[in-house]
Amino acid sequence: QQQVKQSPQSLIVQKGGISIINCAYENTAFDYFPWYQQFPGKGPALLIAIRPDVSEKKEGRFTISFNKSAKQFSLHIMDSQPGDSATYFCAALGSNDYKLSFGAGTTVTVRA
Amino acid sequence: GAGVSQSPRYKVAKRGQDVALRCDPISGHVSLFWYQQALGQGPEFLTYFQNEAQLDKSGLPSDRFFAERPEGSVSTLKIQRTQQEDSAVYLCASSQGAGNTEAFFGQGTRLTVV
């Protein structure tokens, strides 16, 4: 069964708007939470990642918010641009593990 | 090479045919992973190599799936007697050390079984 639940399945945002994608997990052994960006016909590329010792991490227009007690984390894309149109996957990894558990993905469409 | 390279990019196989998918990881990367990505889904783990040793093959769907990395570099995923449910994108990823925190993915091989 899916260990990481991701929502929404898809979203449409206007250029300059904020895209928000949410993920939830159950396994408390997870301690590394990356986000991947995937364009059609390409493999997933690591975008940004967070560990549970911080509640927020920002890199450019991309921010991860992490709520350890709720076992939830989210990706915010600020000032969304048409070039951000892609599928985004959240994932999780345990400290002594190597198997990434992926969410089902969110297709983001940014309208110009 | 600059990144993880997979070949072929696309493969159409008749049901029952055997296929072999190749992965060239980033040079010097110790860890190599295979994932299966069904249409509209996230990648699912298939198998993990550390150098030439296959440490985990728990994600392989059946005994028709076989992976090898004989010299600790190039890897091949082989699927025997392909079935329609094998249709998916097969992704290879590599990372410098043990583990998966900085894994780089290839573009994948899209397998269609007809």
mmCIF file of C-alpha atoms in Angstrom:
data_model
loop_
_atom_site.group_PDB
_atom_site.id
_atom_site.type_symbol
_atom_site.label_atom_id
_atom_site.label_comp_id
_atom_site.label_asym_id
_atom_site.label_seq_id
_atom_site.Cartn_x
_atom_site.Cartn_y
_atom_site.Cartn_z
ATOM 1 C CA GLN A 1 0.000 0.000 0.000
ATOM 2 C CA GLN A 2 1.088 3.585 -0.553
ATOM 3 C CA GLN A 3 3.115 4.834 2.398
ATOM 4 C CA VAL A 4 2.915 8.475 1.328
ATOM 5 C CA LYS A 5 -0.412 10.032 0.385
ATOM 6 C CA GLN A 6 -0.288 13.074 -1.889
ATOM 7 C CA SER A 7 -2.936 15.615 -2.852
ATOM 8 C CA PRO A 8 -4.279 17.127 -4.996
ATOM 9 C CA GLN A 9 -3.907 14.936 -8.058
ATOM 10 C CA SER A 10 -3.710 18.037 -10.240
ATOM 11 C CA LEU A 11 -3.944 21.781 -9.941
ATOM 12 C CA ILE A 12 -4.077 24.791 -12.192
ATOM 13 C CA VAL A 13 -2.641 28.113 -11.094
ATOM 14 C CA GLN A 14 -2.250 31.479 -12.767
ATOM 15 C CA LYS A 15 1.200 32.853 -13.441
ATOM 16 C CA GLY A 16 2.431 34.567 -10.312
ATOM 17 C CA GLY A 17 0.169 32.541 -8.043
ATOM 18 C CA ILE A 18 1.043 30.049 -5.315
ATOM 19 C CA SER A 19 0.911 26.289 -5.860
ATOM 20 C CA ILE A 20 0.472 24.144 -2.761
ATOM 21 C CA ILE A 21 0.889 20.362 -2.692
ATOM 22 C CA ASN A 22 0.321 18.310 0.444
ATOM 23 C CA CYS A 23 1.656 14.946 1.578
ATOM 24 C CA ALA A 24 1.004 12.769 4.617
ATOM 25 C CA TYR A 25 2.781 9.707 5.955
ATOM 26 C CA GLU A 26 2.316 7.136 8.702
ATOM 27 C CA ASN A 27 5.744 5.573 9.126
ATOM 28 C CA THR A 28 7.522 7.424 11.942
ATOM 29 C CA ALA A 29 10.828 5.874 10.847
ATOM 30 C CA PHE A 30 10.903 8.221 7.865
ATOM 31 C CA ASP A 31 13.464 10.972 8.394
ATOM 32 C CA TYR A 32 14.179 12.394 4.960
ATOM 33 C CA PHE A 33 11.506 13.979 2.784
ATOM 34 C CA PRO A 34 12.482 14.997 -0.758
ATOM 35 C CA TRP A 35 10.384 16.522 -3.495
ATOM 36 C CA TYR A 36 10.969 15.590 -7.120
ATOM 37 C CA GLN A 37 10.000 17.459 -10.267
ATOM 38 C CA GLN A 38 9.284 15.470 -13.412
ATOM 39 C CA PHE A 39 8.753 16.857 -16.913
ATOM 40 C CA PRO A 40 7.103 14.694 -19.598
ATOM 41 C CA GLY A 41 9.531 12.151 -20.992
ATOM 42 C CA LYS A 42 12.133 12.851 -18.308
ATOM 43 C CA GLY A 43 13.103 11.156 -15.091
ATOM 44 C CA PRO A 44 12.334 12.725 -11.697
ATOM 45 C CA ALA A 45 14.816 15.380 -10.595
ATOM 46 C CA LEU A 46 15.446 16.262 -6.957
ATOM 47 C CA LEU A 47 14.013 19.710 -6.255
ATOM 48 C CA ILE A 48 14.303 20.262 -2.509
ATOM 49 C CA ALA A 49 14.423 18.072 0.600
ATOM 50 C CA ILE A 50 13.901 18.418 4.340
ATOM 51 C CA ARG A 51 14.673 16.481 7.510
ATOM 52 C CA PRO A 52 12.335 16.486 10.538
ATOM 53 C CA ASP A 53 14.605 18.635 12.712
ATOM 54 C CA VAL A 54 13.412 21.782 10.904
ATOM 55 C CA SER A 55 9.872 22.974 10.200
ATOM 56 C CA GLU A 56 10.592 24.861 7.012
ATOM 57 C CA LYS A 57 13.158 24.973 4.240
ATOM 58 C CA LYS A 58 13.250 27.492 1.445
ATOM 59 C CA GLU A 59 15.193 27.416 -1.813
ATOM 60 C CA GLY A 60 14.352 30.213 -4.173
ATOM 61 C CA ARG A 61 10.644 30.101 -4.959
ATOM 62 C CA PHE A 62 10.224 26.624 -3.462
ATOM 63 C CA THR A 63 9.438 26.071 0.229
ATOM 64 C CA ILE A 64 8.836 22.870 2.174
ATOM 65 C CA SER A 65 6.763 23.124 5.341
ATOM 66 C CA PHE A 66 7.017 20.174 7.719
ATOM 67 C CA ASN A 67 4.678 19.294 10.601
ATOM 68 C CA LYS A 68 6.201 16.373 12.497
ATOM 69 C CA SER A 69 3.339 15.920 14.970
ATOM 70 C CA ALA A 70 0.767 15.759 12.179
ATOM 71 C CA LYS A 71 3.067 13.685 9.963
ATOM 72 C CA GLN A 72 2.440 16.036 7.082
ATOM 73 C CA PHE A 73 4.608 18.086 4.775
ATOM 74 C CA SER A 74 3.876 20.366 1.889
ATOM 75 C CA LEU A 75 5.517 22.080 -1.064
ATOM 76 C CA HIS A 76 4.757 25.701 -1.822
ATOM 77 C CA ILE A 77 5.727 27.154 -5.187
ATOM 78 C CA MET A 78 5.683 30.929 -4.937
ATOM 79 C CA ASP A 79 5.290 33.220 -7.961
ATOM 80 C CA SER A 80 4.500 30.195 -10.141
ATOM 81 C CA GLN A 81 5.836 30.384 -13.697
ATOM 82 C CA PRO A 82 4.803 28.489 -16.858
ATOM 83 C CA GLY A 83 8.151 26.696 -16.712
ATOM 84 C CA ASP A 84 7.070 25.185 -13.381
ATOM 85 C CA SER A 85 4.387 23.167 -15.182
ATOM 86 C CA ALA A 86 5.351 19.589 -14.359
ATOM 87 C CA THR A 87 4.439 16.662 -12.154
ATOM 88 C CA TYR A 88 5.673 16.908 -8.576
ATOM 89 C CA PHE A 89 6.250 13.906 -6.341
ATOM 90 C CA CYS A 90 6.787 13.903 -2.619
ATOM 91 C CA ALA A 91 8.780 11.020 -1.202
ATOM 92 C CA ALA A 92 10.045 9.683 2.100
ATOM 93 C CA LEU A 93 13.027 7.643 3.245
ATOM 94 C CA GLY A 94 13.908 5.980 6.540
ATOM 95 C CA SER A 95 17.222 6.583 8.275
ATOM 96 C CA ASN A 96 18.645 3.135 7.616
ATOM 97 C CA ASP A 97 16.805 2.592 4.377
ATOM 98 C CA TYR A 98 17.391 3.168 0.699
ATOM 99 C CA LYS A 99 13.886 2.600 -0.718
ATOM 100 C CA LEU A 100 12.248 5.881 -1.531
ATOM 101 C CA SER A 101 8.469 5.764 -1.011
ATOM 102 C CA PHE A 102 6.812 8.101 -3.485
ATOM 103 C CA GLY A 103 3.442 9.797 -3.473
ATOM 104 C CA ALA A 104 1.195 9.401 -6.505
ATOM 105 C CA GLY A 105 2.162 12.779 -7.934
ATOM 106 C CA THR A 106 0.540 16.164 -8.582
ATOM 107 C CA THR A 107 0.366 17.616 -12.069
ATOM 108 C CA VAL A 108 0.789 21.384 -11.878
ATOM 109 C CA THR A 109 -0.271 23.565 -14.784
ATOM 110 C CA VAL A 110 0.671 27.231 -14.671
ATOM 111 C CA ARG A 111 -1.388 29.382 -17.025
ATOM 112 C CA ALA A 112 0.294 32.444 -18.514
ATOM 113 C CA GLY B 1 28.774 10.636 -18.781
ATOM 114 C CA ALA B 2 27.018 13.651 -17.364
ATOM 115 C CA GLY B 3 24.011 11.797 -16.056
ATOM 116 C CA VAL B 4 22.272 8.456 -15.804
ATOM 117 C CA SER B 5 21.685 7.061 -19.265
ATOM 118 C CA GLN B 6 19.051 4.464 -20.112
ATOM 119 C CA SER B 7 18.435 2.579 -23.316
ATOM 120 C CA PRO B 8 16.346 2.030 -25.236
ATOM 121 C CA ARG B 9 14.111 5.045 -24.551
ATOM 122 C CA TYR B 10 11.101 3.176 -25.920
ATOM 123 C CA LYS B 11 10.477 -0.534 -26.342
ATOM 124 C CA VAL B 12 7.453 -2.258 -27.783
ATOM 125 C CA ALA B 13 7.322 -5.968 -27.082
ATOM 126 C CA LYS B 14 4.861 -8.610 -28.073
ATOM 127 C CA ARG B 15 3.360 -10.503 -25.162
ATOM 128 C CA GLY B 16 5.609 -13.403 -24.300
ATOM 129 C CA GLN B 17 8.762 -11.761 -25.641
ATOM 130 C CA ASP B 18 11.856 -11.252 -23.470
ATOM 131 C CA VAL B 19 13.265 -7.723 -23.082
ATOM 132 C CA ALA B 20 16.476 -6.245 -21.666
ATOM 133 C CA LEU B 21 16.709 -2.681 -20.422
ATOM 134 C CA ARG B 22 20.085 -1.052 -19.886
ATOM 135 C CA CYS B 23 21.228 1.530 -17.358
ATOM 136 C CA ASP B 24 24.533 3.421 -17.401
ATOM 137 C CA PRO B 25 24.865 5.117 -14.003
ATOM 138 C CA ILE B 26 26.952 8.163 -13.261
ATOM 139 C CA SER B 27 30.587 7.096 -13.221
ATOM 140 C CA GLY B 28 31.789 6.117 -9.772
ATOM 141 C CA HIS B 29 28.337 5.899 -8.221
ATOM 142 C CA VAL B 30 28.179 3.025 -5.786
ATOM 143 C CA SER B 31 24.426 2.613 -5.515
ATOM 144 C CA LEU B 32 22.041 1.775 -8.324
ATOM 145 C CA PHE B 33 18.265 1.470 -8.141
ATOM 146 C CA TRP B 34 15.535 0.327 -10.489
ATOM 147 C CA TYR B 35 12.008 1.704 -10.167
ATOM 148 C CA GLN B 36 8.813 0.972 -12.066
ATOM 149 C CA GLN B 37 6.474 3.869 -12.815
ATOM 150 C CA ALA B 38 2.973 3.042 -13.982
ATOM 151 C CA LEU B 39 1.044 5.676 -15.904
ATOM 152 C CA GLY B 40 -0.090 8.463 -13.586
ATOM 153 C CA GLN B 41 1.653 6.984 -10.549
ATOM 154 C CA GLY B 42 4.789 7.553 -8.543
ATOM 155 C CA PRO B 43 7.818 5.305 -9.024
ATOM 156 C CA GLU B 44 7.787 1.998 -7.156
ATOM 157 C CA PHE B 45 11.015 0.388 -5.940
ATOM 158 C CA LEU B 46 12.141 -2.744 -7.727
ATOM 159 C CA THR B 47 15.715 -3.534 -6.714
ATOM 160 C CA TYR B 48 18.937 -2.085 -5.267
ATOM 161 C CA PHE B 49 22.612 -2.723 -6.013
ATOM 162 C CA GLN B 50 25.616 -1.617 -4.035
ATOM 163 C CA ASN B 51 28.489 -2.030 -6.455
ATOM 164 C CA GLU B 52 27.951 -5.463 -8.014
ATOM 165 C CA ALA B 53 25.997 -6.876 -5.074
ATOM 166 C CA GLN B 54 22.231 -6.987 -5.356
ATOM 167 C CA LEU B 55 21.262 -6.176 -1.778
ATOM 168 C CA ASP B 56 17.513 -6.017 -2.227
ATOM 169 C CA LYS B 57 15.233 -7.421 -4.887
ATOM 170 C CA SER B 58 12.078 -7.393 -2.825
ATOM 171 C CA GLY B 59 10.232 -5.084 -5.226
ATOM 172 C CA LEU B 60 10.573 -7.286 -8.299
ATOM 173 C CA PRO B 61 6.969 -8.232 -9.182
ATOM 174 C CA SER B 62 7.644 -11.825 -10.192
ATOM 175 C CA ASP B 63 10.382 -14.286 -11.012
ATOM 176 C CA ARG B 64 10.109 -13.127 -14.620
ATOM 177 C CA PHE B 65 12.061 -10.035 -13.577
ATOM 178 C CA PHE B 66 15.810 -10.278 -13.192
ATOM 179 C CA ALA B 67 18.460 -7.580 -12.698
ATOM 180 C CA GLU B 68 22.225 -7.696 -12.745
ATOM 181 C CA ARG B 69 25.206 -5.382 -12.386
ATOM 182 C CA PRO B 70 28.128 -7.751 -12.908
ATOM 183 C CA GLU B 71 31.004 -5.247 -12.801
ATOM 184 C CA GLY B 72 29.456 -2.716 -10.467
ATOM 185 C CA SER B 73 28.736 -0.222 -13.219
ATOM 186 C CA VAL B 74 26.232 -0.878 -16.037
ATOM 187 C CA SER B 75 23.062 -2.654 -15.002
ATOM 188 C CA THR B 76 20.523 -4.608 -17.002
ATOM 189 C CA LEU B 77 16.919 -5.280 -16.063
ATOM 190 C CA LYS B 78 15.563 -8.293 -17.885
ATOM 191 C CA ILE B 79 11.916 -9.228 -18.142
ATOM 192 C CA GLN B 80 11.085 -12.664 -19.436
ATOM 193 C CA ARG B 81 7.817 -13.639 -21.103
ATOM 194 C CA THR B 82 6.465 -10.095 -20.931
ATOM 195 C CA GLN B 83 2.828 -9.560 -19.983
ATOM 196 C CA GLN B 84 0.584 -6.555 -20.605
ATOM 197 C CA GLU B 85 0.752 -5.585 -16.931
ATOM 198 C CA ASP B 86 4.512 -5.083 -17.350
ATOM 199 C CA SER B 87 3.818 -1.987 -19.473
ATOM 200 C CA ALA B 88 5.327 0.941 -17.573
ATOM 201 C CA VAL B 89 8.275 3.294 -17.490
ATOM 202 C CA TYR B 90 11.322 1.677 -15.929
ATOM 203 C CA LEU B 91 13.554 4.196 -14.183
ATOM 204 C CA CYS B 92 17.138 3.719 -13.130
ATOM 205 C CA ALA B 93 18.759 5.904 -10.482
ATOM 206 C CA SER B 94 22.249 6.061 -9.031
ATOM 207 C CA SER B 95 23.822 7.697 -6.007
ATOM 208 C CA GLN B 96 27.403 8.274 -4.967
ATOM 209 C CA GLY B 97 27.299 6.492 -1.650
ATOM 210 C CA ALA B 98 25.208 3.859 0.002
ATOM 211 C CA GLY B 99 21.606 4.937 0.340
ATOM 212 C CA ASN B 100 19.354 7.143 -1.675
ATOM 213 C CA THR B 101 19.404 10.691 -0.370
ATOM 214 C CA GLU B 102 21.044 12.140 -3.482
ATOM 215 C CA ALA B 103 19.836 9.810 -6.180
ATOM 216 C CA PHE B 104 19.931 10.919 -9.798
ATOM 217 C CA PHE B 105 17.370 9.423 -12.151
ATOM 218 C CA GLY B 106 17.682 8.537 -15.803
ATOM 219 C CA GLN B 107 15.025 9.413 -18.373
ATOM 220 C CA GLY B 108 13.549 5.946 -18.179
ATOM 221 C CA THR B 109 12.587 3.271 -20.679
ATOM 222 C CA ARG B 110 8.931 3.192 -21.653
ATOM 223 C CA LEU B 111 7.952 -0.433 -22.179
ATOM 224 C CA THR B 112 4.720 -1.205 -23.981
ATOM 225 C CA VAL B 113 3.626 -4.829 -24.195
ATOM 226 C CA VAL B 114 1.109 -5.511 -26.961
#
